[in-house]
Amino acid sequence: MIKAYAVFEPNGELKPFEYDPGELLAQQVEIEVLYCGICHSDISMIDDAWGMTQYPLVPGHEVVGTIVQLGDDVRHLTLGQTVGLGWHSGFCNDCQHCDSNDHNLCASAQGTVVGHYGGFADKVRADGNSVVPIPDGIDLASAGPLFCAGITVFNPLVQFNIKPTDKVGVIGIGGLGHLALQFLNAWGCEVTAFTSHDAKQQEALKLGAHHTLNSRDEAAVAAAAGQFDLIISTVNVKLDWNLYLSTLNARGRLHFVGATLEPLDINVFSLLMGQRSVSGSPIGSPAVIADMLDFAQRHDVKPTVEMFRFDDINAAVNRLRAGEAHYRLVLTRD
Amino acid sequence: MIKAYAVFEPNGELKPFEYDPGELLAQQVEIEVLYCGICHSDISMIDDAWGMTQYPLVPGHEVVGTIVQLGDDVRHLTLGQTVGLGWHSGFCNDCQHCDSNDHNLCASAQGTVVGHYGGFADKVRADGNSVVPIPDGIDLASAGPLFCAGITVFNPLVQFNIKPTDKVGVIGIGGLGHLALQFLNAWGCEVTAFTSHDAKQQEALKLGAHHTLNSRDEAAVAAAAGQFDLIISTVNVKLDWNLYLSTLNARGRLHFVGATLEPLDINVFSLLMGQRSVSGSPIGSPAVIADMLDFAQRHDVKPTVEMFRFDDINAAVNRLRAGEAHYRLVLTRD
């Protein structure tokens, strides 16, 4: 039996929950969970905000752990190996995207917490090709958030061929944004943090930003016209997107990794005049996660986390709900 | 003196207008106009729809003609050479975009009909590096529209590295769309024409489309989910853009070359899930225009035009206003 924490209804509390995972499939591994990050997406799933939650829900998709069971067909991993598991725990392995190592774009990808029991548990199962070995030199206690927050902001740099000579802005300096600043600084870019919190401006500079701009000061944002090659938005609130488009250089891109629910009221002329793009992307493939971990290790990119014991799990979730996490929360057995 | 046709007030008629162009500048050429296409943008300028018209306005930015004067610094062109002139008649030649041969992205580019007298005239002047020689084998009478409508739909294929294996949709089969179908077919793509006019479906197939879809039949469009690598929208009306986004493959792009005035109400999830982009682009640089002309000549891409004599200019403009042009109108001296 696997001992987990589950939610049984929308907005519900996490309660102890045991389940029998059955026989391990040939392509699967079983991971003993050492640490598991808590992501805003876990709260969206707890609340069924996206209409795709199946209860009982075992959240948790920023897993760091040790392989304790290995399916017969899994050859690239070993028992006892330290690995991470993120948003996806399986793929169809049969579509053009899986064939191209773009597993995160697989339309049939299995979500770790969507109709599948996640990492708020002592163990979790996943297909072997969805888990990624963690290289030596990565701090395991803080590594969990790399597997969702980290890869979400790292992936666009790879996908859009961002160059170290590029000027990049990051809107929102929270769980995703504080990692984006570190990655972009290490990538060699000139980095600007957009944040509405005065207190975060100093922190943003320490995290790797070269400049800060108050995201709610329209005049200050307007004065940055034509500057940025890329802006990554990590926020889920509505901003004046046409104003941000005006701060892009020709060929610039306003890229969304935050799931803003309000439609983007984009002015076509803002796109036409400078050949600009608006785009979005989800997580990243295991291949890019592996590259990210190597890059994070070499450049000392590390999530800033607060640790909670697994038996304080509801306190941790409530802290994240209250917007008080600094910057990311991780559950630990210790 | 140059003998032109000018408009003197918003929505006005074109009337004969003479002006003294002064001494030819060292970087300029003077072109004797043989043919000049009429573009929807000319009508927008006549009506001051974009708030940037200066009267008297001499419209006309799809010029085909012969060089009759050559400035001292113009070395790559010769007297008597047949050339074309499009939306831009000069550049700053000093910015990062000009330096990179992306003159169409130059923020200080001179519009041929924006504070400058255009091609509805016996002669027109332009900077030498804004005009492009027309290769042998291109039909001169129908070539004008290549310099605006043509390059506008050809340029995205170059900018976004469209591959012959890609599936591409074109929304709106008018002046721009009928050229997009020809270019895309010659490019090797699988081409779908979206049109709301039943009569145009057969024509679209003749122009190079492999499939047609009724752009106003939401069920038919929805059934094309996940198909397209690129959709080029040439229309200036509001459609259900999120529905069109759903017809894109992962990494697909919805690209606007039509100046829709209503904001695009884009759903962020439509972008996030498949790493999709929404973008726009203006015209193309002289370097890409030259490539386009060579490609058009080799693949027999040719605007379908109706010819009007210059002294019937108001009748021609009224036909375009009425939406009756099939597909493009060209003024001729003959």
XYZ file of C-alpha atoms in Angstrom:
668
model
C 0.000 0.000 0.000
C 1.099 3.550 -0.688
C 0.500 6.059 2.113
C -0.600 9.363 0.637
C -2.473 12.591 1.393
C -5.612 13.119 -0.628
C -8.357 15.686 -1.093
C -11.852 14.283 -1.416
C -13.829 17.310 -2.587
C -13.221 20.753 -4.149
C -11.358 23.083 -1.771
C -11.068 20.219 0.705
C -8.357 19.537 3.282
C -5.666 16.939 2.694
C -6.256 13.772 4.670
C -4.298 10.535 5.000
C -5.221 8.121 2.188
C -3.878 4.671 1.391
C -4.113 2.976 -1.967
C -2.902 -0.227 -3.567
C -0.977 0.657 -6.738
C -1.194 -2.920 -8.040
C 1.555 -4.666 -9.919
C 4.295 -2.448 -11.361
C 3.993 -2.206 -15.148
C 6.981 -3.025 -17.318
C 7.580 0.615 -18.324
C 7.128 2.010 -14.809
C 9.285 2.878 -11.858
C 8.298 3.356 -8.239
C 9.904 6.304 -6.467
C 10.262 6.642 -2.711
C 9.466 10.309 -2.143
C 12.121 12.263 -0.235
C 10.820 15.752 -0.985
C 7.857 17.171 -2.868
C 7.317 20.802 -3.815
C 3.887 22.418 -3.645
C 2.869 24.287 -6.777
C 0.008 26.706 -7.461
C -1.231 24.098 -9.925
C -1.728 21.700 -7.009
C -4.087 24.241 -5.463
C -5.882 24.705 -8.790
C -6.298 20.916 -8.908
C -7.452 20.744 -5.253
C -10.091 23.376 -6.046
C -10.973 21.823 -9.422
C -10.372 25.268 -10.915
C -9.669 23.726 -14.334
C -12.567 21.250 -14.270
C -10.332 18.211 -14.669
C -9.853 17.005 -11.088
C -10.735 13.442 -10.155
C -11.250 12.797 -6.421
C -9.708 11.450 -4.342
C -6.885 13.647 -5.590
C -3.314 13.038 -4.436
C -1.528 16.275 -5.465
C 2.227 16.729 -5.787
C 4.186 16.989 -9.035
C 7.565 18.319 -7.901
C 8.925 15.052 -6.629
C 12.478 14.245 -5.595
C 13.099 10.665 -4.563
C 14.848 7.338 -4.943
C 13.940 4.535 -7.310
C 12.802 1.546 -5.266
C 11.176 -0.551 -8.004
C 12.089 -0.812 -11.660
C 9.849 -2.226 -14.419
C 11.286 -4.889 -16.705
C 11.477 -2.569 -19.726
C 13.188 0.360 -17.987
C 16.857 0.162 -18.900
C 18.173 3.734 -18.502
C 17.564 3.957 -14.732
C 18.814 1.902 -11.782
C 17.491 0.914 -8.371
C 18.540 3.442 -5.741
C 19.049 6.223 -8.269
C 17.939 9.728 -7.256
C 15.428 11.160 -9.698
C 12.810 13.863 -10.130
C 9.253 13.714 -11.420
C 7.311 16.729 -12.649
C 3.917 17.482 -14.207
C 3.952 14.514 -16.574
C 4.250 10.888 -15.482
C 3.764 9.229 -18.859
C 3.428 9.773 -22.601
C 1.872 7.986 -25.564
C 5.382 7.405 -26.978
C 3.806 7.068 -30.375
C 2.999 10.544 -31.729
C 5.079 13.000 -33.777
C 5.875 14.958 -30.606
C 7.056 11.948 -28.596
C 9.026 10.828 -31.648
C 10.719 14.252 -31.713
C 11.615 14.234 -27.999
C 8.924 16.880 -27.415
C 7.039 14.709 -24.955
C 5.572 17.715 -23.169
C 3.560 18.487 -26.321
C 2.084 14.958 -26.484
C -1.694 15.386 -26.542
C -2.097 12.129 -24.591
C 0.502 12.870 -21.929
C -0.435 11.592 -18.467
C -0.553 14.310 -15.817
C 1.042 13.213 -12.535
C -1.976 14.577 -10.628
C -4.666 14.250 -13.313
C -6.383 10.879 -12.956
C -3.166 9.624 -11.366
C -1.931 9.665 -7.779
C 0.833 12.224 -7.230
C 3.745 12.888 -4.927
C 2.099 13.916 -1.636
C 2.820 10.365 -0.535
C 5.576 8.045 0.601
C 5.807 6.599 -2.900
C 4.696 7.493 -6.400
C 4.768 5.649 -9.687
C 5.535 6.958 -13.142
C 6.691 5.755 -16.530
C 10.457 5.453 -16.581
C 10.858 7.907 -19.451
C 9.042 10.653 -17.534
C 11.505 10.724 -14.627
C 14.884 12.400 -14.865
C 18.055 11.530 -12.912
C 19.301 14.360 -10.693
C 22.994 15.073 -11.220
C 25.447 15.232 -8.309
C 25.840 18.714 -6.899
C 22.134 19.602 -6.948
C 20.746 20.209 -3.454
C 17.999 17.612 -3.157
C 15.918 19.403 -0.514
C 15.336 22.396 -2.794
C 15.360 20.589 -6.158
C 11.646 19.723 -6.361
C 10.482 23.097 -7.733
C 12.897 22.774 -10.649
C 10.654 20.014 -12.030
C 7.679 22.336 -12.524
C 8.421 26.022 -11.810
C 11.994 25.693 -13.054
C 11.410 23.857 -16.303
C 8.415 26.073 -17.122
C 10.622 29.181 -17.287
C 13.744 27.426 -18.605
C 12.000 25.751 -21.531
C 11.201 28.965 -23.487
C 14.915 29.851 -23.573
C 15.539 26.590 -25.394
C 12.408 26.610 -27.549
C 12.877 30.130 -28.894
C 16.629 30.040 -29.210
C 17.183 32.903 -26.768
C 20.700 34.280 -27.087
C 22.991 35.578 -24.344
C 22.957 38.929 -26.178
C 19.174 39.226 -25.733
C 17.410 41.600 -23.381
C 14.748 39.754 -21.409
C 12.037 40.911 -19.015
C 10.288 38.771 -16.398
C 6.839 39.808 -15.193
C 6.054 38.600 -11.662
C 8.812 37.630 -9.233
C 7.312 34.671 -7.406
C 7.885 30.932 -7.583
C 8.447 30.917 -11.351
C 9.888 34.412 -11.689
C 12.626 34.016 -9.068
C 13.934 31.021 -11.013
C 13.572 32.817 -14.361
C 15.833 35.631 -13.106
C 18.516 33.152 -12.053
C 18.356 31.147 -15.278
C 18.408 34.258 -17.492
C 21.336 35.783 -15.634
C 23.282 32.553 -16.013
C 22.222 32.398 -19.691
C 24.085 35.687 -20.208
C 21.064 37.888 -20.924
C 20.419 41.433 -19.730
C 17.592 40.828 -17.272
C 14.807 43.164 -16.131
C 12.384 42.193 -13.356
C 8.863 43.630 -13.550
C 7.272 43.527 -10.118
C 4.562 45.507 -8.375
C 6.058 44.840 -4.926
C 8.665 47.367 -3.840
C 10.134 44.874 -1.411
C 10.829 42.450 -4.232
C 12.880 44.904 -6.260
C 15.978 44.469 -4.087
C 15.482 40.726 -3.954
C 15.151 40.623 -7.737
C 18.552 42.270 -8.105
C 20.080 39.677 -5.769
C 18.470 36.882 -7.770
C 20.067 38.038 -11.005
C 18.071 40.948 -12.424
C 20.151 43.844 -13.738
C 17.205 46.258 -13.686
C 13.778 46.427 -12.094
C 10.596 48.130 -13.243
C 7.355 48.582 -11.353
C 4.879 46.554 -13.392
C 2.007 48.815 -12.278
C 3.763 52.082 -13.171
C 2.486 52.560 -16.721
C 4.741 55.526 -17.439
C 7.842 53.609 -16.379
C 6.851 50.605 -18.488
C 6.025 52.835 -21.481
C 9.467 54.436 -21.205
C 11.031 51.044 -21.898
C 9.613 51.075 -25.466
C 11.339 48.838 -28.003
C 13.801 47.276 -25.556
C 13.075 43.619 -24.994
C 13.664 40.609 -27.200
C 11.625 38.431 -24.863
C 9.269 39.049 -21.974
C 8.178 36.051 -19.912
C 4.940 36.598 -18.005
C 4.556 34.378 -14.946
C 1.516 36.183 -13.514
C -2.109 35.113 -13.612
C -3.632 38.600 -13.488
C -4.579 40.913 -16.338
C -2.065 43.596 -17.239
C -2.040 46.090 -20.115
C -0.595 43.619 -22.618
C -0.460 46.128 -25.487
C 1.696 48.339 -23.280
C 4.052 45.410 -22.705
C 4.058 44.651 -26.451
C 5.272 48.213 -27.023
C 8.338 47.453 -24.880
C 9.392 44.689 -27.289
C 12.062 45.190 -29.890
C 11.182 44.249 -33.474
C 10.861 40.435 -33.665
C 10.243 40.435 -29.891
C 8.072 37.908 -28.097
C 5.667 38.236 -25.177
C 5.570 34.728 -23.771
C 3.056 33.417 -21.249
C 3.819 30.646 -18.808
C 1.239 31.896 -16.313
C -2.316 30.774 -16.886
C -4.090 34.153 -17.052
C -7.802 33.386 -17.276
C -8.906 36.676 -18.871
C -8.468 36.794 -22.661
C -5.505 38.785 -23.991
C -6.930 41.827 -25.780
C -4.066 42.088 -28.250
C -3.998 44.928 -30.769
C -3.035 43.535 -34.198
C -1.056 46.648 -35.093
C 1.199 46.001 -32.069
C 2.087 42.660 -33.666
C 2.235 43.821 -37.289
C 4.517 46.803 -36.934
C 7.484 45.042 -35.396
C 6.855 41.445 -36.437
C 6.115 40.615 -32.816
C 4.763 37.389 -31.350
C 2.605 36.416 -28.407
C 2.947 32.830 -27.278
C 2.703 30.321 -24.463
C 4.296 27.041 -23.485
C 3.709 24.201 -21.046
C 6.428 22.702 -18.791
C 9.184 21.022 -20.826
C 10.178 17.599 -22.077
C 12.313 15.180 -20.018
C 15.191 15.877 -22.432
C 15.054 19.603 -21.693
C 14.602 18.923 -17.956
C 17.870 16.973 -18.051
C 19.608 19.903 -19.781
C 18.116 22.293 -17.223
C 19.403 20.246 -14.284
C 22.878 20.185 -15.739
C 22.728 23.942 -16.363
C 21.343 24.617 -12.852
C 24.141 22.561 -11.308
C 26.866 24.312 -13.286
C 25.474 27.792 -12.597
C 24.214 27.243 -9.055
C 20.602 28.049 -9.918
C 18.594 27.011 -6.880
C 14.985 27.479 -5.793
C 14.542 29.520 -2.616
C 12.329 27.299 -0.511
C 10.603 26.990 2.835
C 10.429 23.449 4.211
C 7.353 21.879 5.826
C 7.055 18.395 7.233
C 4.584 16.139 5.391
C 2.379 16.028 8.490
C 2.072 19.845 8.332
C 0.830 19.577 4.771
C -2.361 21.597 5.294
C -0.449 24.451 6.934
C 1.858 24.516 3.916
C -1.024 24.604 1.445
C -2.665 27.412 3.416
C 0.562 29.429 3.377
C 0.766 29.092 -0.396
C -2.922 30.022 -0.738
C -2.278 33.151 1.326
C 0.488 34.224 -1.058
C 3.060 34.061 1.744
C 5.412 31.468 0.276
C 8.966 32.735 -0.118
C 9.413 31.669 -2.863
C 8.436 28.051 -2.990
C 7.304 25.407 -0.484
C 8.719 21.911 -0.189
C 7.445 18.994 1.887
C 10.012 16.822 3.646
C 9.968 13.629 5.693
C 12.681 14.887 8.064
C 7.193 68.776 -62.763
C 5.676 65.417 -61.892
C 2.089 64.860 -63.018
C 0.219 62.951 -60.365
C -3.249 62.233 -59.001
C -3.878 63.461 -55.497
C -6.600 63.448 -52.866
C -7.054 66.700 -50.978
C -9.325 65.657 -48.101
C -10.471 62.487 -46.323
C -12.582 60.263 -48.592
C -11.922 62.670 -51.456
C -11.728 61.989 -55.193
C -8.412 61.765 -56.972
C -7.674 64.872 -59.033
C -4.776 65.841 -61.287
C -1.945 67.365 -59.256
C 1.458 68.577 -60.353
C 4.446 69.009 -58.088
C 8.086 69.952 -58.405
C 10.197 67.204 -56.849
C 13.279 69.438 -56.695
C 16.796 68.242 -57.280
C 17.381 64.499 -57.141
C 19.254 63.516 -53.983
C 22.429 61.472 -54.260
C 20.823 58.333 -52.825
C 17.625 58.613 -54.890
C 16.305 57.343 -58.180
C 13.443 58.654 -60.278
C 11.159 56.033 -61.763
C 8.913 56.544 -64.777
C 5.742 54.742 -63.764
C 4.543 52.108 -66.227
C 2.019 50.426 -63.956
C 0.796 50.955 -60.412
C -1.366 48.591 -58.393
C -4.108 49.865 -56.100
C -4.032 48.443 -52.607
C -6.573 48.542 -49.771
C -3.948 50.524 -47.874
C -4.239 53.279 -50.470
C -7.924 53.550 -49.613
C -7.135 53.572 -45.890
C -4.701 56.406 -46.584
C -7.209 58.284 -48.793
C -9.740 58.065 -45.948
C -7.134 58.839 -43.247
C -8.350 55.662 -41.514
C -4.994 55.325 -39.729
C -4.680 58.999 -38.768
C -1.361 59.469 -40.565
C -2.398 60.898 -43.929
C -0.932 64.205 -45.112
C -2.892 65.967 -47.876
C -2.466 66.398 -50.739
C -1.955 62.666 -50.786
C -0.585 60.956 -53.896
C -1.363 57.258 -53.250
C 0.202 54.311 -55.044
C 2.810 51.948 -53.593
C 2.784 49.037 -56.051
C 4.886 50.691 -58.710
C 6.451 49.088 -61.773
C 8.562 51.390 -63.902
C 11.824 52.358 -65.495
C 14.690 54.268 -63.931
C 15.020 57.626 -65.664
C 17.286 59.434 -63.185
C 19.976 58.005 -60.966
C 21.519 59.752 -57.931
C 25.292 59.971 -57.707
C 25.549 57.462 -54.860
C 23.331 54.769 -56.397
C 25.642 52.150 -57.837
C 23.610 48.935 -57.935
C 20.994 50.200 -60.432
C 21.257 51.536 -63.985
C 19.364 54.027 -66.125
C 16.615 52.295 -68.072
C 16.416 49.381 -65.653
C 12.951 48.011 -64.851
C 12.238 48.091 -61.138
C 9.473 47.926 -58.579
C 8.707 50.084 -55.565
C 6.487 49.035 -52.665
C 5.354 50.399 -49.301
C 8.759 51.769 -48.311
C 10.701 54.339 -50.328
C 13.558 54.914 -47.889
C 15.194 53.769 -44.649
C 17.425 55.267 -41.979
C 20.228 52.894 -43.061
C 21.694 53.277 -39.623
C 19.752 51.092 -37.159
C 20.223 47.473 -36.112
C 17.432 46.426 -38.495
C 18.846 48.224 -41.539
C 22.268 46.828 -40.619
C 20.748 43.322 -40.610
C 19.018 43.720 -43.998
C 15.669 43.907 -42.185
C 14.866 47.330 -43.581
C 11.122 46.728 -43.303
C 11.518 46.728 -39.503
C 13.331 50.093 -39.479
C 11.351 52.363 -37.146
C 12.232 55.382 -39.292
C 11.374 53.818 -42.658
C 9.804 56.258 -45.130
C 6.378 55.177 -46.366
C 5.960 55.713 -50.110
C 2.564 57.346 -49.478
C 3.113 58.674 -45.940
C 4.391 62.238 -46.154
C 5.807 61.331 -49.568
C 4.251 61.415 -53.038
C 3.486 57.945 -54.355
C 3.021 56.127 -57.619
C -0.327 57.422 -58.946
C 1.771 59.659 -61.176
C 3.939 59.667 -64.268
C 7.048 59.561 -62.098
C 7.945 58.763 -58.512
C 11.137 59.100 -56.510
C 12.590 56.771 -53.936
C 15.883 55.904 -52.305
C 17.846 53.535 -54.509
C 18.023 50.818 -51.867
C 14.225 50.697 -51.561
C 13.606 49.740 -55.198
C 14.136 46.235 -56.513
C 15.029 45.203 -60.082
C 12.419 43.014 -61.737
C 13.909 39.871 -63.275
C 13.243 38.893 -66.878
C 10.259 36.614 -67.239
C 7.995 38.511 -64.837
C 4.930 39.964 -66.552
C 5.275 43.692 -65.904
C 1.594 44.584 -66.272
C 0.612 42.327 -63.378
C 3.781 42.655 -61.287
C 2.806 45.716 -59.212
C 0.782 43.841 -56.587
C 3.782 41.636 -55.825
C 5.433 44.674 -54.209
C 2.806 44.976 -51.480
C 0.235 42.158 -51.467
C 2.792 39.618 -52.652
C 5.652 40.402 -50.305
C 3.261 40.697 -47.358
C 2.248 37.045 -47.665
C 5.617 35.758 -48.909
C 7.661 37.316 -46.104
C 6.243 35.148 -43.269
C 7.368 31.990 -45.100
C 10.929 33.301 -44.942
C 10.743 34.836 -41.459
C 9.328 31.762 -39.759
C 11.278 29.179 -41.704
C 8.180 27.510 -43.114
C 9.014 24.089 -44.510
C 7.597 22.393 -47.601
C 6.373 19.632 -45.277
C 4.195 22.113 -43.346
C 0.425 22.322 -43.512
C -0.674 25.911 -43.998
C -4.078 27.602 -43.977
C -4.936 30.949 -45.562
C -7.906 32.931 -44.228
C -9.461 35.229 -46.819
C -8.968 34.659 -50.554
C -8.688 38.192 -51.906
C -5.779 40.301 -53.099
C -3.347 38.920 -50.524
C -4.863 35.469 -50.148
C -4.877 34.573 -53.851
C -1.117 35.204 -53.903
C -0.565 33.328 -50.627
C -2.183 30.216 -52.137
C 0.121 30.360 -55.168
C 3.272 30.976 -53.130
C 2.464 28.236 -50.603
C 1.681 25.699 -53.306
C 4.982 26.480 -55.026
C 6.728 26.315 -51.608
C 5.634 22.684 -51.402
C 3.188 23.026 -48.508
C -0.195 21.370 -48.092
C -2.500 24.351 -48.530
C -6.008 24.954 -47.181
C -8.055 28.007 -48.184
C -10.526 29.371 -45.618
C -13.151 31.440 -47.384
C -16.730 32.403 -46.630
C -17.588 32.758 -50.336
C -18.752 29.540 -51.968
C -17.783 30.887 -55.399
C -14.208 31.319 -54.268
C -13.760 27.704 -53.213
C -13.314 26.484 -56.795
C -11.062 29.400 -57.625
C -8.969 28.702 -54.546
C -8.340 25.165 -55.760
C -7.231 26.499 -59.143
C -4.898 28.988 -57.429
C -3.099 26.241 -55.536
C -5.159 25.239 -52.505
C -5.415 21.490 -51.916
C -8.424 21.862 -49.607
C -11.023 24.500 -48.821
C -12.962 25.199 -45.639
C -15.831 27.604 -45.111
C -14.411 30.130 -42.648
C -17.875 30.841 -41.248
C -18.786 27.179 -40.689
C -17.636 26.779 -37.094
C -18.230 23.037 -37.027
C -16.117 22.508 -40.154
C -13.315 24.658 -38.769
C -13.485 22.906 -35.385
C -13.183 19.537 -37.142
C -9.759 20.614 -38.429
C -8.364 20.608 -34.852
C -4.604 20.264 -34.502
C -3.836 20.314 -38.237
C -1.991 23.458 -39.221
C 1.597 24.519 -38.681
C 0.784 28.010 -39.888
C -2.367 29.980 -40.597
C -2.028 33.320 -42.378
C -4.961 35.655 -41.831
C -5.401 38.243 -44.573
C -8.824 39.474 -43.431
C -9.693 42.642 -41.566
C -12.816 41.325 -39.847
C -13.167 39.644 -36.475
C -13.323 35.856 -36.497
C -13.347 33.372 -33.625
C -9.568 33.395 -33.200
C -9.561 30.836 -30.378
C -11.356 28.451 -32.721
C -8.620 28.993 -35.314
C -5.953 28.501 -32.638
C -7.486 25.099 -31.936
C -6.820 24.097 -35.554
C -3.072 24.615 -35.060
C -0.696 21.766 -34.450
C 1.625 22.033 -31.445
C 4.168 24.806 -32.119
C 1.711 26.237 -34.685
C 1.402 29.918 -35.496
C -1.590 32.119 -36.276
C -0.078 34.972 -38.254
C -1.792 38.244 -39.105
C -0.971 40.254 -42.185
C -4.434 41.831 -42.283
C -4.941 44.866 -40.088
C -7.930 43.722 -38.024
C -8.970 46.715 -35.927
C -10.782 44.784 -33.181
C -8.482 43.393 -30.466
C -7.738 39.670 -30.629
C -9.407 38.079 -27.601
C -6.857 35.288 -27.264
C -7.301 32.621 -24.602
C -3.938 32.004 -22.881
C -4.645 28.283 -22.493
C -4.922 28.013 -26.301
C -1.332 29.246 -26.482
C 0.038 27.374 -23.459
C -1.166 23.886 -24.253
C 0.514 23.489 -27.609
C 3.274 26.105 -27.418
C 1.396 28.131 -30.000
C 2.139 31.651 -31.223
C 0.112 34.584 -32.513
C 2.060 37.101 -34.553
C 2.009 39.742 -37.260
C 4.394 41.149 -39.824
C 4.659 44.141 -42.146
C 5.603 43.938 -45.856
C 9.172 42.645 -46.315
C 12.669 43.973 -46.835
C 14.088 44.720 -50.311
C 16.314 41.642 -49.921
C 13.286 39.388 -49.406
C 11.395 41.159 -52.200
C 14.257 40.233 -54.543
C 14.064 36.594 -53.419
C 10.284 36.667 -53.878
C 10.562 37.970 -57.443
C 13.027 35.248 -58.350
C 10.759 32.627 -56.757
C 7.653 34.056 -58.481
C 9.420 33.965 -61.852
C 10.628 30.379 -61.414
C 7.235 29.133 -60.193
C 4.979 31.311 -62.350
C 3.298 32.991 -59.388
C 1.327 35.871 -60.845
C -1.264 38.306 -59.491
C -4.667 38.051 -61.126
C -5.410 41.637 -62.085
C -7.921 43.905 -63.752
C -6.394 46.804 -65.668
C -7.653 50.393 -65.551
C -6.245 53.371 -67.411
C -4.776 56.082 -65.176
C -7.500 58.485 -66.324
C -10.121 56.035 -65.007
C -8.453 56.120 -61.601
C -11.579 57.053 -59.620
C -13.578 54.252 -61.220
C -10.833 51.834 -60.219
C -10.779 53.057 -56.611
C -14.560 52.776 -56.419
C -14.452 49.204 -57.717
C -11.940 48.287 -55.003
C -14.048 50.061 -52.370
C -17.070 48.043 -53.491
C -15.172 44.795 -52.952
C -15.526 43.895 -56.638
C -11.832 43.693 -57.569
C -10.846 40.324 -58.965
C -8.311 40.003 -57.393
C -6.254 43.109 -57.708
C -6.436 46.349 -59.710
C -3.587 47.846 -61.713
C -3.379 51.272 -63.369
C -1.746 51.456 -66.779
C -0.774 54.204 -69.205
C -1.789 52.122 -72.265
